[in-house]
Amino acid sequence: LSGCFGPGSCWEEMTVGGEGGVQFTLFSSEGAMTARPLVLVIHAFGGSPKKFWYPWLASSLEGHCDVQLLSTRGPPEEVAARVEDLAASAASAAAGAEEAEPRVLFLIGHSVGCQTIIRFLSLPSTTSLLFPSPPSSPRLKLGGCLCVAAWFAIVDPWAAIAPWCTEPIDDAAVRATLGRAGAPLRVLLSDNDRYSPDFAAEGAAWLGGFGSG
């Protein structure tokens, strides 16, 4: 299984290999850049930066880029709070970047974290952050998004996760942001996910909504 975030490489290509031969490759976006890319990882429902494969990923990318394993503050059912956490982290990264050289940003989400990314990309504030009006220059360049175990619907949703299944997403705004940034969205799905077993339907929904591969 392999995937990539972008078509061109202007800094060192990084291949991260996992157990069972799983690997993916990160590329920077076009234009030579010396600033270290930033990877923001948004955890799953009920997760934390110390669980699952997040520490392994951070360790694997060490030396190539800066990785931040985000810890969400609000209750998991508060969709807006989680999206705001990601927006705040992105804004902080932009504030610390050099105006003459935008920093490449990659977003990696797991389960609910995938929806967090999509909802973040739909915000008007995200558009302003990534594509500021002149004379301001962008401080961040969206390099790509990786969504692991992504879903829009689950079997028998419980009360805390139900808002993630029902609150609407502005698909057109997401597509516009990804298209304007030239940033691919890649989705990894399992064929034995007990919460979202219909991986074919989920794949079609993500492909149809955002052109994800």
PDB file of C-alpha atoms in Angstrom:
ATOM      1  CA  LEU A   1       0.000   0.000   0.000  1.00  0.00           C
ATOM      2  CA  SER A   2       1.468   3.345  -0.932  1.00  0.00           C
ATOM      3  CA  GLY A   3       0.391   6.896  -1.543  1.00  0.00           C
ATOM      4  CA  CYS A   4       1.830  10.348  -1.912  1.00  0.00           C
ATOM      5  CA  PHE A   5       0.894  13.893  -1.056  1.00  0.00           C
ATOM      6  CA  GLY A   6       2.145  15.681  -4.127  1.00  0.00           C
ATOM      7  CA  PRO A   7       3.587  15.273  -7.601  1.00  0.00           C
ATOM      8  CA  GLY A   8       6.869  17.182  -7.228  1.00  0.00           C
ATOM      9  CA  SER A   9       9.777  17.079  -4.844  1.00  0.00           C
ATOM     10  CA  CYS A  10      11.905  20.109  -4.067  1.00  0.00           C
ATOM     11  CA  TRP A  11      13.394  18.926  -0.829  1.00  0.00           C
ATOM     12  CA  GLU A  12      14.453  15.492   0.309  1.00  0.00           C
ATOM     13  CA  GLU A  13      11.884  12.804  -0.390  1.00  0.00           C
ATOM     14  CA  MET A  14      10.857  10.957   2.768  1.00  0.00           C
ATOM     15  CA  THR A  15       9.537   7.418   2.724  1.00  0.00           C
ATOM     16  CA  VAL A  16       8.031   6.198   5.977  1.00  0.00           C
ATOM     17  CA  GLY A  17       7.678   2.446   6.210  1.00  0.00           C
ATOM     18  CA  GLY A  18       5.349   0.782   8.696  1.00  0.00           C
ATOM     19  CA  GLU A  19       4.584  -2.720   9.837  1.00  0.00           C
ATOM     20  CA  GLY A  20       3.263  -5.034   7.174  1.00  0.00           C
ATOM     21  CA  GLY A  21       4.890  -3.082   4.379  1.00  0.00           C
ATOM     22  CA  VAL A  22       2.645  -0.035   4.678  1.00  0.00           C
ATOM     23  CA  GLN A  23       4.393   3.071   3.437  1.00  0.00           C
ATOM     24  CA  PHE A  24       3.710   6.517   2.141  1.00  0.00           C
ATOM     25  CA  THR A  25       5.890   9.235   0.740  1.00  0.00           C
ATOM     26  CA  LEU A  26       5.845  12.922   1.538  1.00  0.00           C
ATOM     27  CA  PHE A  27       6.826  15.551  -0.991  1.00  0.00           C
ATOM     28  CA  SER A  28       7.024  19.285  -0.669  1.00  0.00           C
ATOM     29  CA  SER A  29       5.040  21.536  -2.961  1.00  0.00           C
ATOM     30  CA  GLU A  30       6.528  23.394  -5.894  1.00  0.00           C
ATOM     31  CA  GLY A  31       9.265  25.927  -5.330  1.00  0.00           C
ATOM     32  CA  ALA A  32      12.505  25.340  -3.455  1.00  0.00           C
ATOM     33  CA  MET A  33      11.985  25.721   0.270  1.00  0.00           C
ATOM     34  CA  THR A  34      14.420  25.522   3.132  1.00  0.00           C
ATOM     35  CA  ALA A  35      11.972  25.875   6.035  1.00  0.00           C
ATOM     36  CA  ARG A  36      11.123  22.565   7.679  1.00  0.00           C
ATOM     37  CA  PRO A  37       7.670  21.335   6.667  1.00  0.00           C
ATOM     38  CA  LEU A  38       5.067  21.035   9.406  1.00  0.00           C
ATOM     39  CA  VAL A  39       2.855  17.972   9.888  1.00  0.00           C
ATOM     40  CA  LEU A  40      -0.221  18.352  12.079  1.00  0.00           C
ATOM     41  CA  VAL A  41      -1.758  15.045  13.239  1.00  0.00           C
ATOM     42  CA  ILE A  42      -5.361  15.036  14.472  1.00  0.00           C
ATOM     43  CA  HIS A  43      -6.285  11.988  16.533  1.00  0.00           C
ATOM     44  CA  ALA A  44      -9.340   9.759  16.453  1.00  0.00           C
ATOM     45  CA  PHE A  45     -12.437   9.833  18.637  1.00  0.00           C
ATOM     46  CA  GLY A  46     -11.371   8.737  22.103  1.00  0.00           C
ATOM     47  CA  GLY A  47      -7.716   8.982  21.100  1.00  0.00           C
ATOM     48  CA  SER A  48      -4.787  11.008  22.337  1.00  0.00           C
ATOM     49  CA  PRO A  49      -1.335  11.917  21.003  1.00  0.00           C
ATOM     50  CA  LYS A  50       0.131   8.945  22.903  1.00  0.00           C
ATOM     51  CA  LYS A  51      -2.170   6.281  21.432  1.00  0.00           C
ATOM     52  CA  PHE A  52      -2.292   4.187  18.285  1.00  0.00           C
ATOM     53  CA  TRP A  53       0.326   4.851  15.591  1.00  0.00           C
ATOM     54  CA  TYR A  54       0.856   8.550  16.290  1.00  0.00           C
ATOM     55  CA  PRO A  55       4.099   8.279  18.314  1.00  0.00           C
ATOM     56  CA  TRP A  56       5.520   5.911  15.695  1.00  0.00           C
ATOM     57  CA  LEU A  57       4.692   8.375  12.928  1.00  0.00           C
ATOM     58  CA  ALA A  58       6.263  11.289  14.780  1.00  0.00           C
ATOM     59  CA  SER A  59       9.404   9.246  15.406  1.00  0.00           C
ATOM     60  CA  SER A  60       9.582   8.129  11.768  1.00  0.00           C
ATOM     61  CA  LEU A  61       9.356  11.684  10.477  1.00  0.00           C
ATOM     62  CA  GLU A  62      11.829  13.081  12.974  1.00  0.00           C
ATOM     63  CA  GLY A  63      14.734  14.711  11.205  1.00  0.00           C
ATOM     64  CA  HIS A  64      12.693  15.461   8.097  1.00  0.00           C
ATOM     65  CA  CYS A  65       9.966  17.768   9.368  1.00  0.00           C
ATOM     66  CA  ASP A  66       8.307  19.107  12.488  1.00  0.00           C
ATOM     67  CA  VAL A  67       5.402  17.012  13.749  1.00  0.00           C
ATOM     68  CA  GLN A  68       2.734  18.210  16.140  1.00  0.00           C
ATOM     69  CA  LEU A  69       0.378  15.620  17.617  1.00  0.00           C
ATOM     70  CA  LEU A  70      -2.608  17.784  18.442  1.00  0.00           C
ATOM     71  CA  SER A  71      -4.557  17.206  21.636  1.00  0.00           C
ATOM     72  CA  THR A  72      -8.132  18.437  21.388  1.00  0.00           C
ATOM     73  CA  ARG A  73      -9.537  20.220  24.401  1.00  0.00           C
ATOM     74  CA  GLY A  74     -13.318  19.986  24.189  1.00  0.00           C
ATOM     75  CA  PRO A  75     -15.661  17.003  24.505  1.00  0.00           C
ATOM     76  CA  PRO A  76     -15.533  14.746  21.430  1.00  0.00           C
ATOM     77  CA  GLU A  77     -19.106  15.568  20.469  1.00  0.00           C
ATOM     78  CA  GLU A  78     -18.298  19.272  20.110  1.00  0.00           C
ATOM     79  CA  VAL A  79     -17.480  19.376  16.415  1.00  0.00           C
ATOM     80  CA  ALA A  80     -16.812  23.104  16.269  1.00  0.00           C
ATOM     81  CA  ALA A  81     -14.402  22.983  19.227  1.00  0.00           C
ATOM     82  CA  ARG A  82     -12.234  20.357  17.574  1.00  0.00           C
ATOM     83  CA  VAL A  83     -12.151  22.237  14.293  1.00  0.00           C
ATOM     84  CA  GLU A  84     -11.226  25.431  16.145  1.00  0.00           C
ATOM     85  CA  ASP A  85      -8.325  23.597  17.832  1.00  0.00           C
ATOM     86  CA  LEU A  86      -6.909  22.717  14.413  1.00  0.00           C
ATOM     87  CA  ALA A  87      -7.510  26.240  13.121  1.00  0.00           C
ATOM     88  CA  ALA A  88      -5.674  27.693  16.119  1.00  0.00           C
ATOM     89  CA  SER A  89      -2.682  25.403  15.559  1.00  0.00           C
ATOM     90  CA  ALA A  90      -2.513  26.336  11.878  1.00  0.00           C
ATOM     91  CA  ALA A  91      -2.771  30.037  12.687  1.00  0.00           C
ATOM     92  CA  SER A  92       0.026  29.695  15.256  1.00  0.00           C
ATOM     93  CA  ALA A  93       2.229  27.989  12.676  1.00  0.00           C
ATOM     94  CA  ALA A  94       1.522  30.762  10.191  1.00  0.00           C
ATOM     95  CA  ALA A  95       2.428  33.419  12.728  1.00  0.00           C
ATOM     96  CA  GLY A  96       5.838  31.801  13.227  1.00  0.00           C
ATOM     97  CA  ALA A  97       6.644  31.410   9.528  1.00  0.00           C
ATOM     98  CA  GLU A  98       8.734  33.801   7.464  1.00  0.00           C
ATOM     99  CA  GLU A  99       6.737  36.055   5.140  1.00  0.00           C
ATOM    100  CA  ALA A 100       9.207  35.597   2.301  1.00  0.00           C
ATOM    101  CA  GLU A 101       9.048  31.805   2.504  1.00  0.00           C
ATOM    102  CA  PRO A 102       5.738  30.099   3.305  1.00  0.00           C
ATOM    103  CA  ARG A 103       5.991  26.922   5.311  1.00  0.00           C
ATOM    104  CA  VAL A 104       4.628  23.721   3.788  1.00  0.00           C
ATOM    105  CA  LEU A 105       1.808  22.251   5.873  1.00  0.00           C
ATOM    106  CA  PHE A 106       0.613  18.645   5.772  1.00  0.00           C
ATOM    107  CA  LEU A 107      -2.505  17.489   7.619  1.00  0.00           C
ATOM    108  CA  ILE A 108      -2.936  13.887   8.783  1.00  0.00           C
ATOM    109  CA  GLY A 109      -6.192  12.786  10.378  1.00  0.00           C
ATOM    110  CA  HIS A 110      -7.440   9.545  11.891  1.00  0.00           C
ATOM    111  CA  SER A 111     -11.162   8.721  11.958  1.00  0.00           C
ATOM    112  CA  VAL A 112     -12.880  11.814  13.413  1.00  0.00           C
ATOM    113  CA  GLY A 113      -9.607  13.613  12.751  1.00  0.00           C
ATOM    114  CA  CYS A 114     -10.290  13.241   9.019  1.00  0.00           C
ATOM    115  CA  GLN A 115     -13.575  15.086   9.353  1.00  0.00           C
ATOM    116  CA  THR A 116     -11.828  17.701  11.475  1.00  0.00           C
ATOM    117  CA  ILE A 117      -9.485  18.379   8.552  1.00  0.00           C
ATOM    118  CA  ILE A 118     -12.309  18.575   6.019  1.00  0.00           C
ATOM    119  CA  ARG A 119     -14.342  20.927   8.168  1.00  0.00           C
ATOM    120  CA  PHE A 120     -11.267  23.082   8.768  1.00  0.00           C
ATOM    121  CA  LEU A 121     -10.686  23.362   5.019  1.00  0.00           C
ATOM    122  CA  SER A 122     -14.251  24.613   4.550  1.00  0.00           C
ATOM    123  CA  LEU A 123     -13.866  27.602   6.894  1.00  0.00           C
ATOM    124  CA  PRO A 124     -13.642  31.151   5.500  1.00  0.00           C
ATOM    125  CA  SER A 125     -10.884  31.789   8.057  1.00  0.00           C
ATOM    126  CA  THR A 126      -8.853  28.964   6.496  1.00  0.00           C
ATOM    127  CA  THR A 127      -9.215  30.574   3.082  1.00  0.00           C
ATOM    128  CA  SER A 128      -7.945  33.852   4.532  1.00  0.00           C
ATOM    129  CA  LEU A 129      -5.069  32.054   6.251  1.00  0.00           C
ATOM    130  CA  LEU A 130      -3.864  30.173   3.178  1.00  0.00           C
ATOM    131  CA  PHE A 131      -4.694  32.832   0.585  1.00  0.00           C
ATOM    132  CA  PRO A 132      -4.427  36.265   2.245  1.00  0.00           C
ATOM    133  CA  SER A 133      -5.353  39.351   0.285  1.00  0.00           C
ATOM    134  CA  PRO A 134      -2.489  41.488  -1.076  1.00  0.00           C
ATOM    135  CA  PRO A 135      -0.242  43.027   0.009  1.00  0.00           C
ATOM    136  CA  SER A 136       0.003  40.234   2.584  1.00  0.00           C
ATOM    137  CA  SER A 137       1.878  37.094   1.550  1.00  0.00           C
ATOM    138  CA  PRO A 138       0.865  33.563   2.570  1.00  0.00           C
ATOM    139  CA  ARG A 139       2.784  32.142   5.522  1.00  0.00           C
ATOM    140  CA  LEU A 140       1.573  28.573   4.946  1.00  0.00           C
ATOM    141  CA  LYS A 141       1.376  26.433   1.814  1.00  0.00           C
ATOM    142  CA  LEU A 142      -0.953  23.437   2.075  1.00  0.00           C
ATOM    143  CA  GLY A 143       1.038  20.486   0.751  1.00  0.00           C
ATOM    144  CA  GLY A 144      -1.589  17.776   1.146  1.00  0.00           C
ATOM    145  CA  CYS A 145      -3.886  15.821   3.439  1.00  0.00           C
ATOM    146  CA  LEU A 146      -3.855  12.179   4.475  1.00  0.00           C
ATOM    147  CA  CYS A 147      -7.033  10.743   6.008  1.00  0.00           C
ATOM    148  CA  VAL A 148      -6.718   7.355   7.722  1.00  0.00           C
ATOM    149  CA  ALA A 149      -9.888   5.340   8.435  1.00  0.00           C
ATOM    150  CA  ALA A 150     -12.022   8.181   7.119  1.00  0.00           C
ATOM    151  CA  TRP A 151     -15.806   7.988   7.316  1.00  0.00           C
ATOM    152  CA  PHE A 152     -19.020   9.973   7.037  1.00  0.00           C
ATOM    153  CA  ALA A 153     -21.355   7.336   8.488  1.00  0.00           C
ATOM    154  CA  ILE A 154     -20.943   4.631  11.111  1.00  0.00           C
ATOM    155  CA  VAL A 155     -23.020   1.710  12.329  1.00  0.00           C
ATOM    156  CA  ASP A 156     -25.260   2.521  15.304  1.00  0.00           C
ATOM    157  CA  PRO A 157     -23.794   5.935  16.146  1.00  0.00           C
ATOM    158  CA  TRP A 158     -23.827   6.765  19.851  1.00  0.00           C
ATOM    159  CA  ALA A 159     -24.823  10.154  21.212  1.00  0.00           C
ATOM    160  CA  ALA A 160     -21.327  11.641  21.457  1.00  0.00           C
ATOM    161  CA  ILE A 161     -20.376  10.792  17.896  1.00  0.00           C
ATOM    162  CA  ALA A 162     -23.751  11.473  16.263  1.00  0.00           C
ATOM    163  CA  PRO A 163     -22.978  15.161  15.503  1.00  0.00           C
ATOM    164  CA  TRP A 164     -20.092  14.041  13.274  1.00  0.00           C
ATOM    165  CA  CYS A 165     -22.603  12.022  11.246  1.00  0.00           C
ATOM    166  CA  THR A 166     -25.236  14.737  10.939  1.00  0.00           C
ATOM    167  CA  GLU A 167     -23.663  18.214  10.925  1.00  0.00           C
ATOM    168  CA  PRO A 168     -23.331  19.295   7.272  1.00  0.00           C
ATOM    169  CA  ILE A 169     -20.036  19.925   5.504  1.00  0.00           C
ATOM    170  CA  ASP A 170     -19.551  22.519   2.772  1.00  0.00           C
ATOM    171  CA  ASP A 171     -18.092  20.177   0.159  1.00  0.00           C
ATOM    172  CA  ALA A 172     -17.756  22.930  -2.437  1.00  0.00           C
ATOM    173  CA  ALA A 173     -15.677  25.059  -0.070  1.00  0.00           C
ATOM    174  CA  VAL A 174     -13.397  22.094   0.659  1.00  0.00           C
ATOM    175  CA  ARG A 175     -12.895  21.374  -3.030  1.00  0.00           C
ATOM    176  CA  ALA A 176     -12.185  25.041  -3.681  1.00  0.00           C
ATOM    177  CA  THR A 177      -9.506  25.170  -0.980  1.00  0.00           C
ATOM    178  CA  LEU A 178      -7.813  21.970  -2.134  1.00  0.00           C
ATOM    179  CA  GLY A 179      -7.963  23.049  -5.775  1.00  0.00           C
ATOM    180  CA  ARG A 180      -6.630  26.522  -5.162  1.00  0.00           C
ATOM    181  CA  ALA A 181      -3.771  25.141  -3.069  1.00  0.00           C
ATOM    182  CA  GLY A 182      -3.057  22.366  -5.567  1.00  0.00           C
ATOM    183  CA  ALA A 183      -3.038  20.003  -2.592  1.00  0.00           C
ATOM    184  CA  PRO A 184      -4.069  16.357  -2.973  1.00  0.00           C
ATOM    185  CA  LEU A 185      -6.271  14.554  -0.463  1.00  0.00           C
ATOM    186  CA  ARG A 186      -5.463  10.873   0.082  1.00  0.00           C
ATOM    187  CA  VAL A 187      -7.684   8.441   1.987  1.00  0.00           C
ATOM    188  CA  LEU A 188      -6.711   5.078   3.523  1.00  0.00           C
ATOM    189  CA  LEU A 189      -9.627   2.751   4.322  1.00  0.00           C
ATOM    190  CA  SER A 190      -9.807  -0.644   5.984  1.00  0.00           C
ATOM    191  CA  ASP A 191     -11.943  -3.525   4.736  1.00  0.00           C
ATOM    192  CA  ASN A 192     -12.607  -4.728   8.302  1.00  0.00           C
ATOM    193  CA  ASP A 193     -13.577  -1.560  10.168  1.00  0.00           C
ATOM    194  CA  ARG A 194     -16.384  -2.574  12.526  1.00  0.00           C
ATOM    195  CA  TYR A 195     -17.609   0.993  12.915  1.00  0.00           C
ATOM    196  CA  SER A 196     -17.763   1.697   9.189  1.00  0.00           C
ATOM    197  CA  PRO A 197     -17.714  -1.657   7.368  1.00  0.00           C
ATOM    198  CA  ASP A 198     -18.927  -0.420   3.971  1.00  0.00           C
ATOM    199  CA  PHE A 199     -15.520   0.808   2.829  1.00  0.00           C
ATOM    200  CA  ALA A 200     -16.619   0.856  -0.820  1.00  0.00           C
ATOM    201  CA  ALA A 201     -19.398   3.337  -0.066  1.00  0.00           C
ATOM    202  CA  GLU A 202     -17.096   5.452   2.086  1.00  0.00           C
ATOM    203  CA  GLY A 203     -14.446   5.497  -0.614  1.00  0.00           C
ATOM    204  CA  ALA A 204     -17.023   6.563  -3.193  1.00  0.00           C
ATOM    205  CA  ALA A 205     -18.287   9.322  -0.889  1.00  0.00           C
ATOM    206  CA  TRP A 206     -14.808  10.763  -0.323  1.00  0.00           C
ATOM    207  CA  LEU A 207     -13.938  10.459  -4.001  1.00  0.00           C
ATOM    208  CA  GLY A 208     -17.183  12.016  -5.089  1.00  0.00           C
ATOM    209  CA  GLY A 209     -17.083  14.781  -2.519  1.00  0.00           C
ATOM    210  CA  PHE A 210     -13.459  15.826  -2.718  1.00  0.00           C
ATOM    211  CA  GLY A 211     -11.779  13.896  -5.519  1.00  0.00           C
ATOM    212  CA  SER A 212      -9.690  11.988  -3.001  1.00  0.00           C
ATOM    213  CA  GLY A 213      -7.622   9.040  -4.121  1.00  0.00           C
TER     214      GLY A 213
END
